[in-house]
Short mmCIF file of C-alpha atoms and ligand atoms in Angstrom, two decimals:
data_model
loop_
_atom_site.label_atom_id
_atom_site.label_comp_id
_atom_site.label_asym_id
_atom_site.label_seq_id
_atom_site.Cartn_x
_atom_site.Cartn_y
_atom_site.Cartn_z
CA MET A 24 49.16 -11.05 -54.30
CA ASN A 25 47.18 -11.15 -51.09
CA THR A 26 49.64 -12.95 -48.85
CA MET A 27 46.96 -14.57 -46.72
CA THR A 28 44.40 -15.85 -49.22
CA ASP A 29 47.04 -16.97 -51.75
CA PHE A 30 49.42 -18.57 -49.28
CA PRO A 31 50.32 -22.00 -50.70
CA ARG A 32 48.96 -24.82 -48.55
CA GLU A 33 52.09 -26.93 -48.97
CA LYS A 34 54.03 -24.26 -47.09
CA LEU A 35 51.65 -24.28 -44.14
CA PRO A 36 53.75 -26.68 -41.98
CA GLU A 37 56.80 -24.47 -42.51
CA LEU A 38 54.79 -21.39 -41.59
CA LEU A 39 53.59 -23.09 -38.39
CA ARG A 40 57.12 -24.12 -37.46
CA THR A 41 58.87 -20.85 -38.27
CA MET A 42 56.39 -18.16 -37.29
CA PRO A 43 57.11 -16.36 -34.01
CA LYS A 44 54.63 -17.27 -31.29
CA ALA A 45 54.01 -16.99 -27.55
CA GLU A 46 53.25 -19.94 -25.27
CA LEU A 47 50.80 -19.01 -22.52
CA HIS A 48 49.77 -22.35 -21.07
CA VAL A 49 52.59 -24.70 -20.16
CA HIS A 50 53.06 -26.29 -16.73
CA ILE A 51 56.79 -26.40 -16.19
CA GLU A 52 56.46 -29.66 -14.22
CA GLY A 53 54.71 -31.03 -17.32
CA THR A 54 57.87 -30.54 -19.37
CA LEU A 55 59.82 -33.11 -17.29
CA GLU A 56 60.78 -35.73 -19.85
CA PRO A 57 61.09 -39.33 -18.62
CA GLU A 58 64.84 -39.22 -19.29
CA LEU A 59 65.21 -36.16 -17.03
CA ILE A 60 62.99 -37.76 -14.37
CA PHE A 61 65.37 -40.74 -14.29
CA ALA A 62 68.49 -38.54 -14.33
CA LEU A 63 67.19 -36.40 -11.44
CA ALA A 64 66.05 -39.47 -9.50
CA GLN A 65 69.57 -40.85 -9.75
CA ARG A 66 71.21 -37.51 -8.89
CA ASN A 67 68.96 -37.09 -5.83
CA GLY A 68 68.76 -40.71 -4.67
CA VAL A 69 64.98 -40.87 -5.21
CA ARG A 70 63.49 -44.33 -5.84
CA LEU A 71 61.03 -44.50 -8.72
CA PRO A 72 58.30 -47.15 -9.00
CA TYR A 73 59.34 -47.77 -12.66
CA SER A 74 62.27 -49.90 -13.81
CA SER A 75 63.14 -47.85 -16.92
CA VAL A 76 62.36 -44.80 -19.02
CA GLU A 77 60.33 -47.07 -21.31
CA ALA A 78 58.30 -48.48 -18.42
CA LEU A 79 57.53 -44.94 -17.22
CA ARG A 80 56.52 -43.83 -20.70
CA ALA A 81 54.30 -46.90 -21.03
CA ALA A 82 52.37 -45.67 -18.00
CA TYR A 83 51.31 -42.56 -19.93
CA ALA A 84 47.99 -44.07 -21.01
CA PHE A 85 45.55 -41.62 -19.54
CA THR A 86 41.79 -41.99 -19.35
CA ASP A 87 40.98 -38.55 -17.93
CA LEU A 88 42.52 -35.56 -16.16
CA GLN A 89 42.88 -37.29 -12.77
CA SER A 90 44.65 -40.35 -14.21
CA PHE A 91 47.22 -37.94 -15.68
CA LEU A 92 47.56 -35.81 -12.53
CA ASP A 93 48.39 -38.87 -10.39
CA ILE A 94 51.43 -39.66 -12.57
CA TYR A 95 52.37 -36.00 -13.08
CA TYR A 96 52.55 -35.24 -9.35
CA ALA A 97 54.57 -38.43 -8.78
CA GLY A 98 57.03 -37.42 -11.55
CA ALA A 99 57.58 -34.03 -9.91
CA GLY A 100 58.78 -35.86 -6.78
CA VAL A 101 62.33 -36.02 -8.19
CA LEU A 102 62.67 -32.21 -7.94
CA LEU A 103 64.49 -31.37 -4.71
CA HIS A 104 67.15 -28.72 -5.27
CA GLU A 105 67.28 -25.30 -6.88
CA GLN A 106 69.45 -26.71 -9.66
CA ASP A 107 66.74 -29.31 -10.49
CA PHE A 108 64.17 -26.57 -11.11
CA PHE A 109 66.72 -24.64 -13.15
CA ASP A 110 67.63 -27.67 -15.29
CA MET A 111 63.98 -28.54 -15.92
CA ALA A 112 63.10 -25.01 -17.04
CA MET A 113 66.22 -24.63 -19.19
CA ALA A 114 65.42 -27.88 -21.01
CA TYR A 115 62.00 -26.42 -21.84
CA PHE A 116 63.40 -23.05 -22.91
CA ARG A 117 65.90 -24.71 -25.29
CA ARG A 118 63.11 -26.61 -27.01
CA ALA A 119 60.83 -23.57 -27.07
CA ALA A 120 63.48 -21.29 -28.56
CA ALA A 121 64.13 -23.87 -31.30
CA GLU A 122 60.39 -23.77 -32.12
CA ARG A 123 60.34 -19.97 -32.53
CA VAL A 124 58.61 -19.36 -29.22
CA VAL A 125 59.59 -15.75 -28.52
CA HIS A 126 57.84 -15.53 -25.15
CA ALA A 127 56.62 -18.11 -22.62
CA GLU A 128 54.49 -17.65 -19.51
CA LEU A 129 55.21 -20.67 -17.31
CA PHE A 130 52.85 -22.15 -14.75
CA PHE A 131 54.36 -23.74 -11.68
CA ASP A 132 52.68 -25.67 -8.85
CA PRO A 133 54.53 -24.76 -5.61
CA GLN A 134 52.25 -26.81 -3.36
CA THR A 135 53.44 -29.99 -5.11
CA HIS A 136 56.90 -29.20 -3.82
CA THR A 137 56.38 -27.40 -0.50
CA ALA A 138 54.18 -30.32 0.66
CA ARG A 139 57.30 -32.53 0.24
CA GLY A 140 59.43 -30.15 2.30
CA VAL A 141 61.05 -28.29 -0.62
CA PRO A 142 61.24 -24.60 0.38
CA MET A 143 59.37 -22.01 -1.73
CA GLY A 144 62.65 -20.15 -2.29
CA THR A 145 64.22 -23.25 -3.84
CA VAL A 146 61.35 -23.60 -6.35
CA ILE A 147 61.06 -19.95 -7.35
CA GLY A 148 64.82 -19.37 -7.15
CA GLY A 149 65.61 -22.11 -9.68
CA LEU A 150 62.81 -21.11 -12.06
CA ALA A 151 63.62 -17.39 -11.90
CA ARG A 152 67.31 -18.08 -12.56
CA ALA A 153 66.31 -20.12 -15.64
CA CYS A 154 64.07 -17.29 -16.90
CA ALA A 155 67.03 -14.88 -16.67
CA ALA A 156 69.38 -17.35 -18.38
CA ALA A 157 66.84 -18.00 -21.15
CA ARG A 158 66.68 -14.27 -21.87
CA ALA A 159 70.47 -13.89 -21.88
CA GLU A 160 71.44 -17.08 -23.70
CA LEU A 161 68.45 -17.85 -25.95
CA GLY A 162 66.81 -14.46 -26.44
CA ILE A 163 63.46 -15.78 -25.20
CA SER A 164 61.41 -13.70 -22.77
CA SER A 165 59.35 -15.34 -20.07
CA ALA A 166 57.33 -14.86 -16.91
CA LEU A 167 56.19 -17.10 -14.06
CA ILE A 168 52.59 -17.70 -12.98
CA LEU A 169 52.07 -19.40 -9.62
CA CYS A 170 49.15 -21.85 -9.65
CA PHE A 171 47.05 -22.91 -6.69
CA LEU A 172 46.06 -26.57 -6.67
CA ARG A 173 42.26 -26.56 -6.63
CA HIS A 174 41.95 -30.01 -5.02
CA LEU A 175 43.50 -28.47 -1.89
CA SER A 176 41.76 -25.98 0.42
CA GLU A 177 41.53 -22.22 0.09
CA ALA A 178 43.39 -21.99 3.44
CA ASP A 179 46.28 -23.89 1.84
CA ALA A 180 46.22 -21.44 -1.11
CA PHE A 181 46.35 -18.48 1.32
CA ALA A 182 49.33 -20.05 3.14
CA THR A 183 51.06 -20.66 -0.20
CA LEU A 184 50.53 -17.03 -1.20
CA GLU A 185 52.10 -15.88 2.09
CA GLN A 186 55.13 -18.12 1.54
CA ALA A 187 55.54 -16.77 -2.00
CA LEU A 188 55.27 -13.06 -1.20
CA PRO A 189 58.98 -12.66 -0.30
CA TYR A 190 59.62 -13.63 -3.96
CA ARG A 191 56.89 -11.38 -5.37
CA GLN A 192 59.20 -9.77 -7.92
CA HIS A 193 59.73 -13.13 -9.63
CA PHE A 194 56.12 -13.94 -10.61
CA ILE A 195 53.56 -11.89 -12.47
CA GLY A 196 50.36 -13.73 -11.80
CA ILE A 197 48.28 -16.46 -10.22
CA GLY A 198 46.52 -19.40 -11.84
CA LEU A 199 44.26 -22.24 -10.72
CA ASP A 200 44.86 -25.81 -11.85
CA SER A 201 44.56 -29.52 -10.90
CA GLY A 202 41.32 -31.54 -10.76
CA GLU A 203 38.51 -29.31 -11.94
CA ARG A 204 35.42 -31.40 -11.24
CA GLY A 205 34.00 -30.69 -7.79
CA ASN A 206 36.46 -27.82 -7.21
CA PRO A 207 34.59 -24.77 -8.54
CA PRO A 208 36.16 -21.30 -8.80
CA GLU A 209 33.91 -20.13 -5.96
CA LYS A 210 36.05 -22.19 -3.52
CA PHE A 211 38.91 -19.71 -4.15
CA ALA A 212 37.06 -16.39 -4.46
CA ARG A 213 38.61 -14.84 -1.33
CA VAL A 214 42.23 -15.75 -2.05
CA PHE A 215 41.95 -14.47 -5.63
CA ALA A 216 40.48 -11.20 -4.32
CA ARG A 217 43.64 -10.85 -2.23
CA CYS A 218 45.81 -11.64 -5.27
CA ARG A 219 44.05 -8.92 -7.27
CA GLU A 220 44.66 -6.43 -4.43
CA LEU A 221 48.34 -7.32 -4.67
CA GLY A 222 48.31 -6.38 -8.35
CA LEU A 223 48.84 -9.93 -9.63
CA ARG A 224 47.51 -10.94 -13.05
CA ILE A 225 44.81 -13.61 -12.87
CA VAL A 226 44.20 -16.69 -15.01
CA ALA A 227 42.33 -19.92 -14.27
CA HIS A 228 41.78 -23.36 -15.76
CA ALA A 229 38.07 -23.68 -16.49
CA GLY A 230 35.88 -25.59 -18.90
CA GLU A 231 38.44 -28.34 -19.51
CA GLU A 232 36.53 -31.14 -17.77
CA GLY A 233 34.30 -28.82 -15.77
CA PRO A 234 31.09 -27.19 -17.02
CA ALA A 235 30.67 -23.87 -18.85
CA GLN A 236 29.45 -22.34 -15.57
CA TYR A 237 33.01 -22.68 -14.18
CA ILE A 238 34.20 -20.39 -17.00
CA ARG A 239 31.63 -17.75 -16.04
CA ASP A 240 32.61 -18.12 -12.39
CA ALA A 241 36.34 -17.86 -13.15
CA LEU A 242 35.59 -14.53 -14.87
CA ASP A 243 33.08 -13.17 -12.37
CA LEU A 244 34.26 -14.61 -9.04
CA LEU A 245 38.04 -14.78 -9.57
CA GLY A 246 38.56 -11.93 -12.03
CA ALA A 247 40.32 -14.19 -14.55
CA GLU A 248 41.82 -12.27 -17.48
CA ARG A 249 42.43 -15.45 -19.49
CA ILE A 250 40.73 -18.82 -19.37
CA ASP A 251 42.97 -21.87 -19.60
CA HIS A 252 41.31 -24.45 -21.88
CA GLY A 253 37.72 -23.14 -21.90
CA VAL A 254 36.71 -25.53 -24.68
CA ARG A 255 33.44 -26.44 -22.96
CA CYS A 256 32.20 -22.85 -23.40
CA VAL A 257 30.33 -24.09 -26.48
CA GLU A 258 27.75 -25.66 -24.17
CA ASP A 259 26.47 -22.14 -23.38
CA ALA A 260 25.75 -19.93 -26.42
CA SER A 261 25.40 -16.74 -24.39
CA LEU A 262 28.80 -17.41 -22.77
CA VAL A 263 30.37 -17.84 -26.22
CA ALA A 264 28.87 -14.49 -27.23
CA ARG A 265 30.31 -12.87 -24.11
CA LEU A 266 33.79 -14.37 -24.63
CA ALA A 267 33.75 -13.05 -28.20
CA ARG A 268 32.47 -9.61 -27.21
CA GLU A 269 35.02 -9.21 -24.40
CA GLN A 270 37.79 -10.94 -26.38
CA VAL A 271 38.67 -13.13 -23.41
CA PRO A 272 41.66 -15.25 -24.41
CA LEU A 273 41.25 -19.04 -24.28
CA THR A 274 44.56 -20.90 -23.98
CA VAL A 275 43.57 -24.11 -25.77
CA CYS A 276 45.78 -27.24 -25.63
CA PRO A 277 44.76 -29.61 -28.44
CA LEU A 278 47.10 -32.58 -27.82
CA SER A 279 46.27 -32.45 -24.10
CA ASN A 280 42.55 -32.45 -24.85
CA VAL A 281 42.84 -35.56 -27.00
CA LYS A 282 45.18 -37.40 -24.59
CA LEU A 283 42.88 -36.64 -21.62
CA ARG A 284 39.81 -37.54 -23.69
CA VAL A 285 38.13 -34.16 -23.60
CA PHE A 286 37.72 -34.90 -27.34
CA ASP A 287 37.75 -38.37 -28.93
CA SER A 288 40.15 -37.34 -31.67
CA MET A 289 41.91 -34.29 -33.06
CA ALA A 290 39.47 -34.28 -36.00
CA GLY A 291 36.69 -33.84 -33.44
CA HIS A 292 38.35 -30.89 -31.67
CA ASN A 293 36.32 -27.67 -31.63
CA LEU A 294 39.25 -25.25 -32.07
CA ALA A 295 38.22 -24.22 -35.60
CA ASP A 296 34.65 -23.61 -34.40
CA LEU A 297 35.93 -21.42 -31.56
CA LEU A 298 37.98 -19.36 -34.03
CA ASP A 299 34.99 -19.07 -36.37
CA ALA A 300 32.93 -17.77 -33.45
CA GLY A 301 35.41 -14.90 -33.13
CA LEU A 302 37.01 -16.05 -29.87
CA ARG A 303 40.58 -15.07 -29.00
CA VAL A 304 41.94 -18.63 -29.13
CA THR A 305 45.60 -19.54 -28.67
CA ILE A 306 47.34 -22.91 -29.10
CA ASN A 307 49.49 -24.22 -26.26
CA SER A 308 51.19 -27.41 -25.08
CA ASP A 309 49.98 -27.78 -21.43
CA ASP A 310 52.21 -30.72 -20.34
CA PRO A 311 54.23 -31.53 -23.46
CA ALA A 312 56.39 -34.29 -21.96
CA TYR A 313 53.22 -36.25 -21.18
CA PHE A 314 50.98 -35.48 -24.15
CA GLY A 315 53.16 -36.29 -27.16
CA GLY A 316 54.55 -32.97 -28.27
CA TYR A 317 55.65 -29.40 -27.71
CA LEU A 318 54.08 -26.30 -29.19
CA ASN A 319 54.83 -26.87 -32.87
CA GLN A 320 53.57 -30.44 -32.68
CA ASN A 321 50.30 -29.05 -31.32
CA PHE A 322 50.07 -26.62 -34.25
CA LEU A 323 51.01 -29.25 -36.85
CA GLU A 324 48.63 -31.96 -35.63
CA THR A 325 45.75 -29.52 -35.19
CA PHE A 326 46.12 -28.06 -38.69
CA HIS A 327 46.57 -31.52 -40.17
CA ALA A 328 43.38 -32.83 -38.57
CA LEU A 329 41.26 -29.73 -39.23
CA PRO A 330 41.63 -28.83 -42.93
CA ARG A 331 39.48 -25.71 -42.46
CA LEU A 332 42.50 -24.18 -40.75
CA GLU A 333 44.72 -22.31 -43.20
CA ALA A 334 47.48 -19.68 -43.17
CA ARG A 335 45.01 -16.99 -42.14
CA GLN A 336 44.16 -18.89 -38.96
CA ALA A 337 47.85 -19.67 -38.28
CA VAL A 338 48.61 -15.95 -38.31
CA GLN A 339 45.52 -15.23 -36.23
CA LEU A 340 46.61 -17.76 -33.60
CA ALA A 341 50.11 -16.27 -33.38
CA GLU A 342 48.67 -12.74 -33.17
CA ASN A 343 46.25 -13.90 -30.48
CA SER A 344 49.13 -15.33 -28.47
CA PHE A 345 50.87 -11.94 -28.52
CA ALA A 346 47.66 -10.02 -27.75
CA ALA A 347 46.88 -12.30 -24.80
CA SER A 348 50.35 -12.18 -23.27
CA PHE A 349 51.15 -10.08 -20.19
CA VAL A 350 53.81 -7.86 -21.78
CA PRO A 351 54.02 -4.19 -22.81
CA ASP A 352 52.31 -3.19 -26.07
CA ASP A 353 55.55 -2.30 -27.82
CA TRP A 354 56.81 -5.89 -27.40
CA LYS A 355 53.60 -7.17 -28.99
CA ALA A 356 54.00 -4.75 -31.90
CA ARG A 357 57.57 -5.96 -32.50
CA TRP A 358 56.46 -9.60 -32.56
CA ARG A 359 53.60 -8.78 -34.92
CA ASP A 360 56.07 -7.12 -37.32
CA ASP A 361 58.34 -10.15 -37.10
CA LEU A 362 55.33 -12.37 -37.88
CA ALA A 363 54.34 -10.28 -40.93
CA ARG A 364 57.90 -10.47 -42.24
CA THR A 365 57.98 -14.26 -41.76
CA VAL A 366 54.73 -14.70 -43.70
CA ALA A 367 55.83 -12.40 -46.53
CA ARG A 368 59.22 -14.12 -46.84
CA LEU A 369 57.66 -17.59 -47.02
CA ALA A 370 54.96 -16.52 -49.47
CA ARG A 371 57.66 -15.17 -51.81
CA ALA A 372 60.10 -18.09 -51.48
N1 ADE B 6 48.02 -29.42 -14.17
C1 ADE B 6 48.85 -29.76 -15.18
N2 ADE B 6 48.15 -29.92 -16.30
C2 ADE B 6 46.85 -29.66 -16.02
C3 ADE B 6 45.66 -29.64 -16.76
N3 ADE B 6 45.62 -29.94 -18.05
N4 ADE B 6 44.51 -29.35 -16.12
C4 ADE B 6 44.52 -29.07 -14.81
N5 ADE B 6 45.62 -29.07 -14.07
C5 ADE B 6 46.78 -29.36 -14.66
ZN1 ZN B 7 46.94 -26.76 -17.94
#
């Protein structure tokens, strides 16, 4: 039998849950669950403007990206000590490992912490220690990507880069996140040029709320190797053709897009169209503690809402996540073999 075309649809959820996959777009501060926010607030003597976990969760009714970011930056205010960053990342890694995530590239937002007086070494130290522990205890590989906040100035990004350079061995790349509208890639062209000189890998959020032109500019002015989100590329047919031709990965985050009203509903999401257009799409969780689910929930809800997506696309998405990851080719080949074995085993069962 042809494993892909004959794969029974009723086994699709199990395939999505059990196939090996890489997560390439997750903000570690976006994995802070309300329970952990309260626990850390108590541990650190931080006062929260919410009376309970339930009251905090009730505030997660977002109308757009900015309404989310306001609450997300406030939530990160409970992180003070190296152990806090370690605990947050380990909580994510435990969930990810249980979902068959074999590799995760974590975004972190140092400016959110250094602006509150938390030293850069505290942030990176705790996250790097968690990455090492995740490898040793959970068998999950990972890497850190430092993001500049685009609502702040390029001078602030340059200063942040300087502060991070003593810890250069602990991060592999640089990203660009926060409020997209009115903060075009061009604002950061010089600091990204410096990052490229330093041999850092480059990614950037673009085409989430911002226009297709920001995707072009992230590629041409920043040297982005992956585009985070990128769903608004469809507004420019020649850009879609270029993304397909160059196989630029798009790290798409379906639950995030619905929660932040980039799309009205999951059924209206364009992920299947992007795959049909031959784009190197991946599925990711963005800020799972805020958007209603981790990576497998994103896969399950997307496939449930878009019946055009079948086993073939599930495998394609997992393969894309390996292809788009910043790891040696032999790691990718091993994960692809693992994926093929998982599919064959399920098809036979
Ligand atoms: N920071 C955390 N999540 C983000 C998102 N979805 N877009 C931009 N910045 C973010
Ligand atoms: Zn993001």
